[in-house]
PDB file of C-alpha atoms in Angstrom:
ATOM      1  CA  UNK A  12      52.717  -5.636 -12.258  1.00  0.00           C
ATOM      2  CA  UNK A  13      49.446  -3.808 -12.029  1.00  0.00           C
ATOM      3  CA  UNK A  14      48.153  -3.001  -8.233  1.00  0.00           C
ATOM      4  CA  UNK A  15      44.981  -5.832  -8.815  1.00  0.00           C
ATOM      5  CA  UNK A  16      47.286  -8.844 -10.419  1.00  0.00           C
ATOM      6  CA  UNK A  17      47.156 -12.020  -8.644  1.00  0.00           C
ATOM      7  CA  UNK A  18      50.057 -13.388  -6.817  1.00  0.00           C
ATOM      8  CA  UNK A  19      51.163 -16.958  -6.477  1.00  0.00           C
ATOM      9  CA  UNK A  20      50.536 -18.167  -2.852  1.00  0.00           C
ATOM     10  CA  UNK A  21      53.432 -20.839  -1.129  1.00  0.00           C
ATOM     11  CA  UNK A  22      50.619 -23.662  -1.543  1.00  0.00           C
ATOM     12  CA  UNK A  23      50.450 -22.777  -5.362  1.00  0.00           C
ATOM     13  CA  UNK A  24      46.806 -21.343  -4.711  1.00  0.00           C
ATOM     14  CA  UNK A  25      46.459 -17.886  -6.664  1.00  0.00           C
ATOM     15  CA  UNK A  26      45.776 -14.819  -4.145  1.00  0.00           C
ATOM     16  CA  UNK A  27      44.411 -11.681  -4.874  1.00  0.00           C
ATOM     17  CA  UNK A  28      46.278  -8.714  -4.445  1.00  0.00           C
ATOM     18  CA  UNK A  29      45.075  -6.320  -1.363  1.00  0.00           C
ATOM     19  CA  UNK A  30      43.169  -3.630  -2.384  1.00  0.00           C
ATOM     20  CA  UNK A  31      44.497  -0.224  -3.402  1.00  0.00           C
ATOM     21  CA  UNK A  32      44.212   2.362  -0.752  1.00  0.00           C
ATOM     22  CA  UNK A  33      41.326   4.408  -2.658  1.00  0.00           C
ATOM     23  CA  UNK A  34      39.302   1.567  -3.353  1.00  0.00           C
ATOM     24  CA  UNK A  35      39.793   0.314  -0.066  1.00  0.00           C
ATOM     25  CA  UNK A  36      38.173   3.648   1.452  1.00  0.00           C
ATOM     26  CA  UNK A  37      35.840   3.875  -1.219  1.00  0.00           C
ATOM     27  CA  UNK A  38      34.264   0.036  -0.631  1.00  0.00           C
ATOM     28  CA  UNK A  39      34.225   0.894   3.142  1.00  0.00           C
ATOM     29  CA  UNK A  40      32.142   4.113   2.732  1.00  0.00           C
ATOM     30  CA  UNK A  41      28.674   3.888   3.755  1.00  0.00           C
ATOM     31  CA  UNK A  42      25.883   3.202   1.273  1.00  0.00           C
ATOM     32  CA  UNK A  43      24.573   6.014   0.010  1.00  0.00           C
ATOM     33  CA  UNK A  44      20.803   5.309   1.167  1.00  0.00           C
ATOM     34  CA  UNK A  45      22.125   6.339   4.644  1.00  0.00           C
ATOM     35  CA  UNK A  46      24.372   9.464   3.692  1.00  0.00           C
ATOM     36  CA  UNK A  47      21.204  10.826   2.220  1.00  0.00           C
ATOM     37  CA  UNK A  48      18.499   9.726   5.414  1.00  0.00           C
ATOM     38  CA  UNK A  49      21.637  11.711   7.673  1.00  0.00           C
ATOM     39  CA  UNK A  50      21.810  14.603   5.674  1.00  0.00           C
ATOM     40  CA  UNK A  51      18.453  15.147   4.219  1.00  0.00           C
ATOM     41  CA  UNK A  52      16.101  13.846   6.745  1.00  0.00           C
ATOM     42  CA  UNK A  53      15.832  16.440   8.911  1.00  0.00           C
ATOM     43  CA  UNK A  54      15.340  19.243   6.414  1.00  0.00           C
ATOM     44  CA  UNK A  55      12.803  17.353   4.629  1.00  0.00           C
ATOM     45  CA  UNK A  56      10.389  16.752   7.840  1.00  0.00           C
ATOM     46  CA  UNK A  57      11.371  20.616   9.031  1.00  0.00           C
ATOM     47  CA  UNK A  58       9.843  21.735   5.360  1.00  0.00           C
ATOM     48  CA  UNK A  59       7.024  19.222   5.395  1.00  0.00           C
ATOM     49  CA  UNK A  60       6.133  20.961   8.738  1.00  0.00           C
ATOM     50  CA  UNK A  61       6.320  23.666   7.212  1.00  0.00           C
ATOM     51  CA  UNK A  62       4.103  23.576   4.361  1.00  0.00           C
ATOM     52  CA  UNK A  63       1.589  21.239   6.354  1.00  0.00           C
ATOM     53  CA  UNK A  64       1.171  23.896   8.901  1.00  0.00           C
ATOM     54  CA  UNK A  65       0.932  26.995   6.738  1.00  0.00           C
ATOM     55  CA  UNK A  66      -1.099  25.232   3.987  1.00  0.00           C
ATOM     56  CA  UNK A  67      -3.530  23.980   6.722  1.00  0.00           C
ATOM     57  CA  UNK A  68      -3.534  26.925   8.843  1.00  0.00           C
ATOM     58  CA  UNK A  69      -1.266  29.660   7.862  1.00  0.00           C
ATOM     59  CA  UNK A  70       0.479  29.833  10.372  1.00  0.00           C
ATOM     60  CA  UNK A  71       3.573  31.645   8.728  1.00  0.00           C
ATOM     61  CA  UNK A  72       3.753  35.748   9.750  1.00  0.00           C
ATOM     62  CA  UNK A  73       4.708  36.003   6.113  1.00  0.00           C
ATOM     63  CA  UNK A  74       6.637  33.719   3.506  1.00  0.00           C
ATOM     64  CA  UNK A  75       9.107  36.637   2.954  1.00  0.00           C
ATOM     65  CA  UNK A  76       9.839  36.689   6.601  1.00  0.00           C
ATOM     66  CA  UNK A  77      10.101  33.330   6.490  1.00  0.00           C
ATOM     67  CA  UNK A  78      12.584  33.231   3.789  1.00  0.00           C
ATOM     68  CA  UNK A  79      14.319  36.189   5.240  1.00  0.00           C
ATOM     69  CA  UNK A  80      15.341  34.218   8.880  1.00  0.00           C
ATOM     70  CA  UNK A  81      16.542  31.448   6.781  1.00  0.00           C
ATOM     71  CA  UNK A  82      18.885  33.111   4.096  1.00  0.00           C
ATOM     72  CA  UNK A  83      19.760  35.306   7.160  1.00  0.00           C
ATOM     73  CA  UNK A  84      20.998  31.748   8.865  1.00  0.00           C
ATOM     74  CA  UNK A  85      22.525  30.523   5.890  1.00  0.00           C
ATOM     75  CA  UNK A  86      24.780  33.108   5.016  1.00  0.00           C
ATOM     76  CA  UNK A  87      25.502  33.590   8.778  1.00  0.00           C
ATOM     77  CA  UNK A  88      26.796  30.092   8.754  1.00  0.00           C
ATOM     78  CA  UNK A  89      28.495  30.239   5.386  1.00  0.00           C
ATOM     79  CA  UNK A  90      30.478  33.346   6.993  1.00  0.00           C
ATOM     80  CA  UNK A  91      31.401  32.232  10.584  1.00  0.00           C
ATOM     81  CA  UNK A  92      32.620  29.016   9.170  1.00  0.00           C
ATOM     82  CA  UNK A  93      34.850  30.599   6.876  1.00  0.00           C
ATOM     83  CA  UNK A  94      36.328  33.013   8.993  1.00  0.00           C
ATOM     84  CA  UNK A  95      36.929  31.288  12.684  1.00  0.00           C
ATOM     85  CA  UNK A  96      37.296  27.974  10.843  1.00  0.00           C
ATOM     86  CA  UNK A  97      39.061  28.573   7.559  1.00  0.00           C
ATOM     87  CA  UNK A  98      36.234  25.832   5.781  1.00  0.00           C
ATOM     88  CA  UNK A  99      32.845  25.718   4.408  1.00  0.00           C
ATOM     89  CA  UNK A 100      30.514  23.940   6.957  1.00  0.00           C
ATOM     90  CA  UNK A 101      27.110  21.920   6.063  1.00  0.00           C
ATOM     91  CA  UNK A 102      24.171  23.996   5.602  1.00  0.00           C
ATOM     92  CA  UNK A 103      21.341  21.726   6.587  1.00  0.00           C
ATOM     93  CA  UNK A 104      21.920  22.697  10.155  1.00  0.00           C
ATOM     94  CA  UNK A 105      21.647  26.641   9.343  1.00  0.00           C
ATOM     95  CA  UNK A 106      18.485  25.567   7.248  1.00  0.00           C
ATOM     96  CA  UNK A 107      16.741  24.041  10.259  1.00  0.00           C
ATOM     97  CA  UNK A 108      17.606  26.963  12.260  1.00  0.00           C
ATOM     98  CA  UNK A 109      16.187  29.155  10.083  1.00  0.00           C
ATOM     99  CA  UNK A 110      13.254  27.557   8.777  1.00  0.00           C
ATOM    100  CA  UNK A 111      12.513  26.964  12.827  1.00  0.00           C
ATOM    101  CA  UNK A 112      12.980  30.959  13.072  1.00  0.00           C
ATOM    102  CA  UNK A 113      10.808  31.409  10.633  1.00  0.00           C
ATOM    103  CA  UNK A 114       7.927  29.669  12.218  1.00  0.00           C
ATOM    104  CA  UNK A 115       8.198  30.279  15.449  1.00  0.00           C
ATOM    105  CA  UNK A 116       8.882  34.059  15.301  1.00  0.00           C
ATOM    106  CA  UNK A 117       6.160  36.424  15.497  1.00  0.00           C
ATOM    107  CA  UNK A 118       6.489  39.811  14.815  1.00  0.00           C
ATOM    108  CA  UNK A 119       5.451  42.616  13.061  1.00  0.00           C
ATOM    109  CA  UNK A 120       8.752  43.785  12.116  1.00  0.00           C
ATOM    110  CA  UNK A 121      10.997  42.012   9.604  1.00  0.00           C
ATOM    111  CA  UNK A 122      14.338  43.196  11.671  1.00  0.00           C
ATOM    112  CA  UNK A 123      13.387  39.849  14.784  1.00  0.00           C
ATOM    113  CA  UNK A 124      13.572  37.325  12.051  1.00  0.00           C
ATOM    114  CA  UNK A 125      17.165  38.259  10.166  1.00  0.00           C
ATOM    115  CA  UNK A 126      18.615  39.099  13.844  1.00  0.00           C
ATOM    116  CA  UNK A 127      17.570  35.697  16.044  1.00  0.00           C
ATOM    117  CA  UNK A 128      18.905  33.928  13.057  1.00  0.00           C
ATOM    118  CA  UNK A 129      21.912  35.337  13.247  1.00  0.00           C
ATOM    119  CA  UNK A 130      22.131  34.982  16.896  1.00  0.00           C
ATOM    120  CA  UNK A 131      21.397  31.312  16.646  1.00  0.00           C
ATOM    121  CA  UNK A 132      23.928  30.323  14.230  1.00  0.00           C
ATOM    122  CA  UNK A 133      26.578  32.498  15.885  1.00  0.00           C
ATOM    123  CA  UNK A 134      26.284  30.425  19.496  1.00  0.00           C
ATOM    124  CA  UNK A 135      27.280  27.833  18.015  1.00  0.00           C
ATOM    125  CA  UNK A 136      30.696  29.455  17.394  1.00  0.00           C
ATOM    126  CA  UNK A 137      30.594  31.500  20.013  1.00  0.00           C
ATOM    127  CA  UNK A 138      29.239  30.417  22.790  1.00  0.00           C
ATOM    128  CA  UNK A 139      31.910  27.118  23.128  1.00  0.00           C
ATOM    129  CA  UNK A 140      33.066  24.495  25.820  1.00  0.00           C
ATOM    130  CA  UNK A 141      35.566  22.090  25.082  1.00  0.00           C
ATOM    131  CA  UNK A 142      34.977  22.504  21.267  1.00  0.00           C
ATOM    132  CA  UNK A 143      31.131  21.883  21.824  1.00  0.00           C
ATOM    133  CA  UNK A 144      27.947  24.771  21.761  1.00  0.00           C
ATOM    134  CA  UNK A 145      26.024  24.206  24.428  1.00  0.00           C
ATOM    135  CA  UNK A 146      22.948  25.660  23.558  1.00  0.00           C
ATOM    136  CA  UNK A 147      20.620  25.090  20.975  1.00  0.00           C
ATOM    137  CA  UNK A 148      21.130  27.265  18.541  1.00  0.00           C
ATOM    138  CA  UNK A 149      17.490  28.074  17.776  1.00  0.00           C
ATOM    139  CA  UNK A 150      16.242  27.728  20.716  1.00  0.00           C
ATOM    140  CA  UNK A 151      18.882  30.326  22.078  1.00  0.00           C
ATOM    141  CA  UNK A 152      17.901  33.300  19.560  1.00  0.00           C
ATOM    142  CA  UNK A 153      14.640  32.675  20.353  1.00  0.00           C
ATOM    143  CA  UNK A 154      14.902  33.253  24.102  1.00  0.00           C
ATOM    144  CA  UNK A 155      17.286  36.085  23.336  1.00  0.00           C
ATOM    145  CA  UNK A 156      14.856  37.822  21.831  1.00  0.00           C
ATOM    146  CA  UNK A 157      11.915  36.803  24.108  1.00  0.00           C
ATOM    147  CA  UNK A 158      13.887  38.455  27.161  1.00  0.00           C
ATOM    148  CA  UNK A 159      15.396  41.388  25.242  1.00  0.00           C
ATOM    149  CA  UNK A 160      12.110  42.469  22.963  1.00  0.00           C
ATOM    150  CA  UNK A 161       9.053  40.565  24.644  1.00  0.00           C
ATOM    151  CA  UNK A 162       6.696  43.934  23.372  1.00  0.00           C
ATOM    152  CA  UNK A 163       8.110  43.123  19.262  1.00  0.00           C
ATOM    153  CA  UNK A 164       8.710  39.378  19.535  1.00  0.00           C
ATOM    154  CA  UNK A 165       6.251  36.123  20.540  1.00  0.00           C
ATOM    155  CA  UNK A 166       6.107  32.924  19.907  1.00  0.00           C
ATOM    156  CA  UNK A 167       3.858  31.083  17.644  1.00  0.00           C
ATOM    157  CA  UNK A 168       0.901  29.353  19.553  1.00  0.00           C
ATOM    158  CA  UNK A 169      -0.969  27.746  16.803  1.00  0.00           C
ATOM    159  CA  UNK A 170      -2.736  24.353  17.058  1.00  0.00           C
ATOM    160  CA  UNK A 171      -4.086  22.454  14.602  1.00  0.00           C
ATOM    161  CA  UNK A 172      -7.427  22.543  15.630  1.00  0.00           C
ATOM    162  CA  UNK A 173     -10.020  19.824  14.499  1.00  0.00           C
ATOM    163  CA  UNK A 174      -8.405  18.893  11.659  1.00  0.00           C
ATOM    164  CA  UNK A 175      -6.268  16.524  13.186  1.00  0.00           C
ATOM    165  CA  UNK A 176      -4.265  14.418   9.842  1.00  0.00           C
ATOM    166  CA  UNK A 177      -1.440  17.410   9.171  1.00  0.00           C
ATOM    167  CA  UNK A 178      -0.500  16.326  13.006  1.00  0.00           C
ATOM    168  CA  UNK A 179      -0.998  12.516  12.633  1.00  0.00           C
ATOM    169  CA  UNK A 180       1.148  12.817   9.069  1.00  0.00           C
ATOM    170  CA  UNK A 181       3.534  14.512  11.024  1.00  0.00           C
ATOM    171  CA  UNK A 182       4.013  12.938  13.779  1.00  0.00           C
ATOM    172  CA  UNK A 183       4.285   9.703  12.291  1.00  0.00           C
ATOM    173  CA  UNK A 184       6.929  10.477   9.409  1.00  0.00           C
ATOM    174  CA  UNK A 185       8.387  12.713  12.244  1.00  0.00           C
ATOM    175  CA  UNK A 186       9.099   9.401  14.739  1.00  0.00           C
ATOM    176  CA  UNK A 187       9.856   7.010  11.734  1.00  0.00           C
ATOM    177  CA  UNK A 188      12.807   9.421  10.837  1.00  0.00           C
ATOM    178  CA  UNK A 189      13.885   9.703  14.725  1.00  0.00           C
ATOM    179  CA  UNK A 190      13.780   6.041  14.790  1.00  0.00           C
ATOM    180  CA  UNK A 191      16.386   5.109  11.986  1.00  0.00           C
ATOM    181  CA  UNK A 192      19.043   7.834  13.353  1.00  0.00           C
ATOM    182  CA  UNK A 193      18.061   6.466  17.022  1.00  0.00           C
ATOM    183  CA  UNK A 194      17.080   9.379  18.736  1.00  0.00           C
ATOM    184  CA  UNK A 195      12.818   8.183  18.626  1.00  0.00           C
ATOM    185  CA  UNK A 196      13.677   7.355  22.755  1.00  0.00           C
ATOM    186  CA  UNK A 197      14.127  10.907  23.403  1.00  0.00           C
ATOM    187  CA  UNK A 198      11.244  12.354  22.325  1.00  0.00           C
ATOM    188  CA  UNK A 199       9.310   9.339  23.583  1.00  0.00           C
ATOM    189  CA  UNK A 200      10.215  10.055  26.543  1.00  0.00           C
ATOM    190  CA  UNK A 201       9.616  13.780  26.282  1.00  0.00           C
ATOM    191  CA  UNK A 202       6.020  12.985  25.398  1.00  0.00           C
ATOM    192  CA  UNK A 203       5.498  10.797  28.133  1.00  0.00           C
ATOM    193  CA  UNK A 204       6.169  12.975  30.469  1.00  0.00           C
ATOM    194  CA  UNK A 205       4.718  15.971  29.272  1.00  0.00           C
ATOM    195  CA  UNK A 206       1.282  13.346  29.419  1.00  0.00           C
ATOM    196  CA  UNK A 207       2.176  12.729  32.484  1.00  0.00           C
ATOM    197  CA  UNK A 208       2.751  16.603  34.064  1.00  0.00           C
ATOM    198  CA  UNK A 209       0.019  17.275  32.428  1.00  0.00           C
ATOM    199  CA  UNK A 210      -2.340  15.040  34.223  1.00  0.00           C
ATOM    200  CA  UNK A 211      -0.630  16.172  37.450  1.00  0.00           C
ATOM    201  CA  UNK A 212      -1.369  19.619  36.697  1.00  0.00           C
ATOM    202  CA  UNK A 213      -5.085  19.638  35.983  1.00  0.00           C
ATOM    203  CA  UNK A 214      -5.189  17.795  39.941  1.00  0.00           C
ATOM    204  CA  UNK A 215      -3.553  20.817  40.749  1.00  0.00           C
ATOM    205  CA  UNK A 216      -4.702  23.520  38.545  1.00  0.00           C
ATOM    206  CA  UNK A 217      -8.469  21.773  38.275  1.00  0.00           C
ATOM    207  CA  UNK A 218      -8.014  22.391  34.380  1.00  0.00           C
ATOM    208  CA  UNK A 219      -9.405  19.573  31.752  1.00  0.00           C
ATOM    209  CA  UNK A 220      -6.765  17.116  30.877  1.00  0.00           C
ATOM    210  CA  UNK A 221      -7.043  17.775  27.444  1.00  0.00           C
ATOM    211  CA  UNK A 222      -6.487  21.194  27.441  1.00  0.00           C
ATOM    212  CA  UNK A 223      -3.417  20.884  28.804  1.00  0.00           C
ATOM    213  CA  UNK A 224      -2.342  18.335  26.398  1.00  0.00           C
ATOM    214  CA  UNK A 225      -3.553  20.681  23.463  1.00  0.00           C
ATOM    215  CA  UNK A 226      -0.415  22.038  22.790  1.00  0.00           C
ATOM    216  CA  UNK A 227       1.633  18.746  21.945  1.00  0.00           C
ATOM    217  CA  UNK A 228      -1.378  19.273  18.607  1.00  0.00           C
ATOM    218  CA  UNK A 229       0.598  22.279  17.395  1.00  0.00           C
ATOM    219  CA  UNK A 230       3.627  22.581  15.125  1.00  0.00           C
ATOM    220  CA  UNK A 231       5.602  24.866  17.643  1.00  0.00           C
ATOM    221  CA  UNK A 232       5.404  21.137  19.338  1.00  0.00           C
ATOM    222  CA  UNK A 233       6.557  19.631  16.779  1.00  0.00           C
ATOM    223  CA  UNK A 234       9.642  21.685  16.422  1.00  0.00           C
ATOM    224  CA  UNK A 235      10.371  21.631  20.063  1.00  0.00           C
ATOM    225  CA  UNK A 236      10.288  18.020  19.913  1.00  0.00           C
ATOM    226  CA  UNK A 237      11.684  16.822  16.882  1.00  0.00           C
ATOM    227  CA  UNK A 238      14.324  19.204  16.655  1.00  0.00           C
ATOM    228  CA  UNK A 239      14.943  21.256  19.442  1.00  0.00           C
ATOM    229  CA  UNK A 240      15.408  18.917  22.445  1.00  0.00           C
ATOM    230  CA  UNK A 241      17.202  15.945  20.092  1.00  0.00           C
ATOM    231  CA  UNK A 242      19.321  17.647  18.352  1.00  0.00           C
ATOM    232  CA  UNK A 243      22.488  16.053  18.411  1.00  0.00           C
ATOM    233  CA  UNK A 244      24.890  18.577  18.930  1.00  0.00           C
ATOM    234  CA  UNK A 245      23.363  19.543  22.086  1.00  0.00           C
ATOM    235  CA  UNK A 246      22.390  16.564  23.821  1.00  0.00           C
ATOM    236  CA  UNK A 247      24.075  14.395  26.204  1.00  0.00           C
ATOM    237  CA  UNK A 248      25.854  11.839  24.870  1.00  0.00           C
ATOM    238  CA  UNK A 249      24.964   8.976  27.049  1.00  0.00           C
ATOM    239  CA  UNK A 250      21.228   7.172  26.590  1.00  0.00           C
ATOM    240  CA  UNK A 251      20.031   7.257  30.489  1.00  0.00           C
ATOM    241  CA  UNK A 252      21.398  10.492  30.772  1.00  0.00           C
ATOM    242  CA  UNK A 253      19.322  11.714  27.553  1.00  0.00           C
ATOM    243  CA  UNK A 254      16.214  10.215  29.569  1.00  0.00           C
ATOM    244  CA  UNK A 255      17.084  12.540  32.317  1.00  0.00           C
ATOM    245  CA  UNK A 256      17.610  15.413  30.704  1.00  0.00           C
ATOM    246  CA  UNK A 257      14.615  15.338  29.030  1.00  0.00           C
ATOM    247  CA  UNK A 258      12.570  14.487  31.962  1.00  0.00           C
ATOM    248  CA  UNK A 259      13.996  17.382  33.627  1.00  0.00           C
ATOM    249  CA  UNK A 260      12.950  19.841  30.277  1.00  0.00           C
ATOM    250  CA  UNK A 261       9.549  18.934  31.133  1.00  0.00           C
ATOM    251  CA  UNK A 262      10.065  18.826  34.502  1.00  0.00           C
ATOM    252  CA  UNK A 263      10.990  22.594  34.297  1.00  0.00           C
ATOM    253  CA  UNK A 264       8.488  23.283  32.117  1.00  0.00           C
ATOM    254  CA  UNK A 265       5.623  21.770  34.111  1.00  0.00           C
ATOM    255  CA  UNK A 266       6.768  24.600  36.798  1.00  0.00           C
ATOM    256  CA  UNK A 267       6.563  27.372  34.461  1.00  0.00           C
ATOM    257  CA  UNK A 268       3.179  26.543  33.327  1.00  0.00           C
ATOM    258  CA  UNK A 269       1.929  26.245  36.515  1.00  0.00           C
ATOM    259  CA  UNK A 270       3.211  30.037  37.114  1.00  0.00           C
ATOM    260  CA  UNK A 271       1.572  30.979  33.724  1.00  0.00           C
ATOM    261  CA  UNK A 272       4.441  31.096  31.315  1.00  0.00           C
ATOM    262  CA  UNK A 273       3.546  31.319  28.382  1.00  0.00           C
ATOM    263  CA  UNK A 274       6.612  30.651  26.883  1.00  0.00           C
ATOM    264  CA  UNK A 275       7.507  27.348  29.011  1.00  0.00           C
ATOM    265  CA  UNK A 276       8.839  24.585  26.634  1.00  0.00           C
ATOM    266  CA  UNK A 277      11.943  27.183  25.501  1.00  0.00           C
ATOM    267  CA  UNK A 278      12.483  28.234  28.973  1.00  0.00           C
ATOM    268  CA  UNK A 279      12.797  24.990  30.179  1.00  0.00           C
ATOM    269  CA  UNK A 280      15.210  23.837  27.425  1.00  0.00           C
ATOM    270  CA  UNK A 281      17.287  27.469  27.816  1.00  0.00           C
ATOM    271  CA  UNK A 282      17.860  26.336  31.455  1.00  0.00           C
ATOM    272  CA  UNK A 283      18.205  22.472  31.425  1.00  0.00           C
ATOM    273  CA  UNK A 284      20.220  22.365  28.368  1.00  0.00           C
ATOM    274  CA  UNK A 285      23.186  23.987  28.956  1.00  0.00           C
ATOM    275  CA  UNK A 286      23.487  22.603  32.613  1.00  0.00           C
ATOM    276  CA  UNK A 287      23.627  18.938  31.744  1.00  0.00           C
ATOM    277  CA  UNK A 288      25.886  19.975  28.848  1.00  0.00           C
ATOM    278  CA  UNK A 289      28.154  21.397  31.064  1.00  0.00           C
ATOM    279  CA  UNK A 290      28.094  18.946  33.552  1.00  0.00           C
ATOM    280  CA  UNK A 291      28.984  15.921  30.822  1.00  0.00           C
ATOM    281  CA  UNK A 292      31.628  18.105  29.934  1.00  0.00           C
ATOM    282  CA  UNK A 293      32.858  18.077  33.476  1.00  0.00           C
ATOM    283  CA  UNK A 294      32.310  14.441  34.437  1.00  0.00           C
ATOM    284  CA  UNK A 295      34.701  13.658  31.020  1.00  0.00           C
ATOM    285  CA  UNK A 296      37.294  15.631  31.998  1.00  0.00           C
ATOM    286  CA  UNK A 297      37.194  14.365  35.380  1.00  0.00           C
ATOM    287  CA  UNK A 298      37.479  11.270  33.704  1.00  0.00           C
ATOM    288  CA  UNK A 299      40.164  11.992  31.579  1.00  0.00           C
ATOM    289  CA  UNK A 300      42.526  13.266  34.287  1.00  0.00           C
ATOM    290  CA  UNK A 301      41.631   9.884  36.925  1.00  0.00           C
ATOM    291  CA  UNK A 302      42.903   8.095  33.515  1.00  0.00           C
ATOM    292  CA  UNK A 303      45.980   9.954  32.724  1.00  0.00           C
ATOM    293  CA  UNK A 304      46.858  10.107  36.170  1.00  0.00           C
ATOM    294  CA  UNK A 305      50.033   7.745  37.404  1.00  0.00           C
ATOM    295  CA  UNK A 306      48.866   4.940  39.042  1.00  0.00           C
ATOM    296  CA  UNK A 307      49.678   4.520  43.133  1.00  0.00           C
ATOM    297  CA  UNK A 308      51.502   1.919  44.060  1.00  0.00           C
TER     298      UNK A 308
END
């Protein structure tokens, strides 16, 4: 009898047949509308940032530079997954990596942008707790570099100016996008209290309001916020505890600018990060051992 045939219920009522295993799976799969928003959103708002900022401003060192950090990242990944893993892993992440290299790299020498590429995709296999990197992968070749070569390597530090429609653009495709994968509360939160530190610091520092706000304008902003300090792989797991961590990224950074560092958002993440990271990790195996403990009588 085939697998679909009907079969002949007790009360003479005719039954379908449960569904084959396959098409069971294959009906349960999610629509394909939301495969592509998981997979392809992010690239597609990295590039857009991308092409809005260097169109608008050019604020790219050089496209060949550019497109050096992120083959650099790709074939890193394509490598380390094949030979501690025995697979081939998803390249969007390594894309974002490198495309965020790209940008936020300057240099004079091409040598910074292959390199922190290759240092951010190999934390993520490297540098390992409980099966989880706890660094941000960009974020961590960047700092790498900014400690080891701060004479050959900065940061970009380009806003958009008066032209202010590149950022709105951004910034609103940017939250849409970080609402539908439900991670828009994290960098709201990150934005209100950078407003909010910043206010505190021109009492402090006597310097206009708006010029400390400036830099939330610029696309090295928009990377740090959108990608960097939501990325899912290193973040928290638990919602108050993302509002915390955050808070305590611009927290830390609100103390480095107020000692002049330059370099303050990726500081702040490099420290905070990896703490609360570690710290979840601990409080779940803590966790884990209360449960699998006997109980006392």
């Amino acid at each position: 009898m085939p697998a679909d045939a009907p079969t002949l219920a007790p009360s003479g009522l005719t039954t379908a047949a449960p569904a084959a295993p396959a098409e069971k799976a294959r009906d349960e799969k999610p629509r394909w509308g939301w495969r592509y928003g998981q997979t392809y959103t992010a690239p597609i708002l990295i590039t857009l940032i991308l092409l809005a900022g260097h169109l608008s401003f050019g604020i790219l060192e050089s496209p060949e530079k550019t497109l050096l950090a992120i083959g650099a990242a790709l074939l890193a990944e394509f490598g380390l997954s094949y030979l501690l893993r025995g697979r081939r892993s998803r390249l969007s992440s390594a894309y974002i990596s490198g495309i965020s290299v790209g940008i936020l790299v300057r240099s004079l020498a091409y040598w910074p942008y292959a390199l922190c590429s290759v240092l951010s995709i190999a934390s993520k296999y490297v540098l390992r707790v409980k099966d989880r990197h706890i660094w941000n992968p960009s974020n961590f070749g960047i700092c790498v570099l900014l400690f080891t070569a701060p004479y050959t390597v900065a940061p970009l530090s380009v806003q958009w100016g008066n032209n202010v429609w590149p950022m709105l653009v951004i910034w609103i495709i940017g939250s849409i996008s970080l609402w539908r994968l439900k991670r828009f509360h994290i960098c709201a939160m990150y934005v209100a209290s950078f407003l909010g530190f910043a206010y505190l610091r021109t009492l402090i520092a006597g310097d206009p309001f708006l010029a400390e706000v400036a830099p939330l304008t610029g696309p090295m902003y928009q990377l740090f916020v959108f990608f960097m300090i939501t990325d899912p792989k290193t973040t928290v797991k638990s919602r108050w505890g993302q509002y915390l961590v955050v808070f305590l990224v611009a927290f830390v950074e609100f103390l480095l600018r107020l000692g002049e560092s330059v370099y303050a958002p990726f500081y702040a993440l490099f420290l905070v990060g990896p703490v609360a990271m570690l710290a979840e990790i601990w409080w779940e195996a803590q966790k884990a051992k209360r449960q699998a403990a006997p109980a006392v009588a």
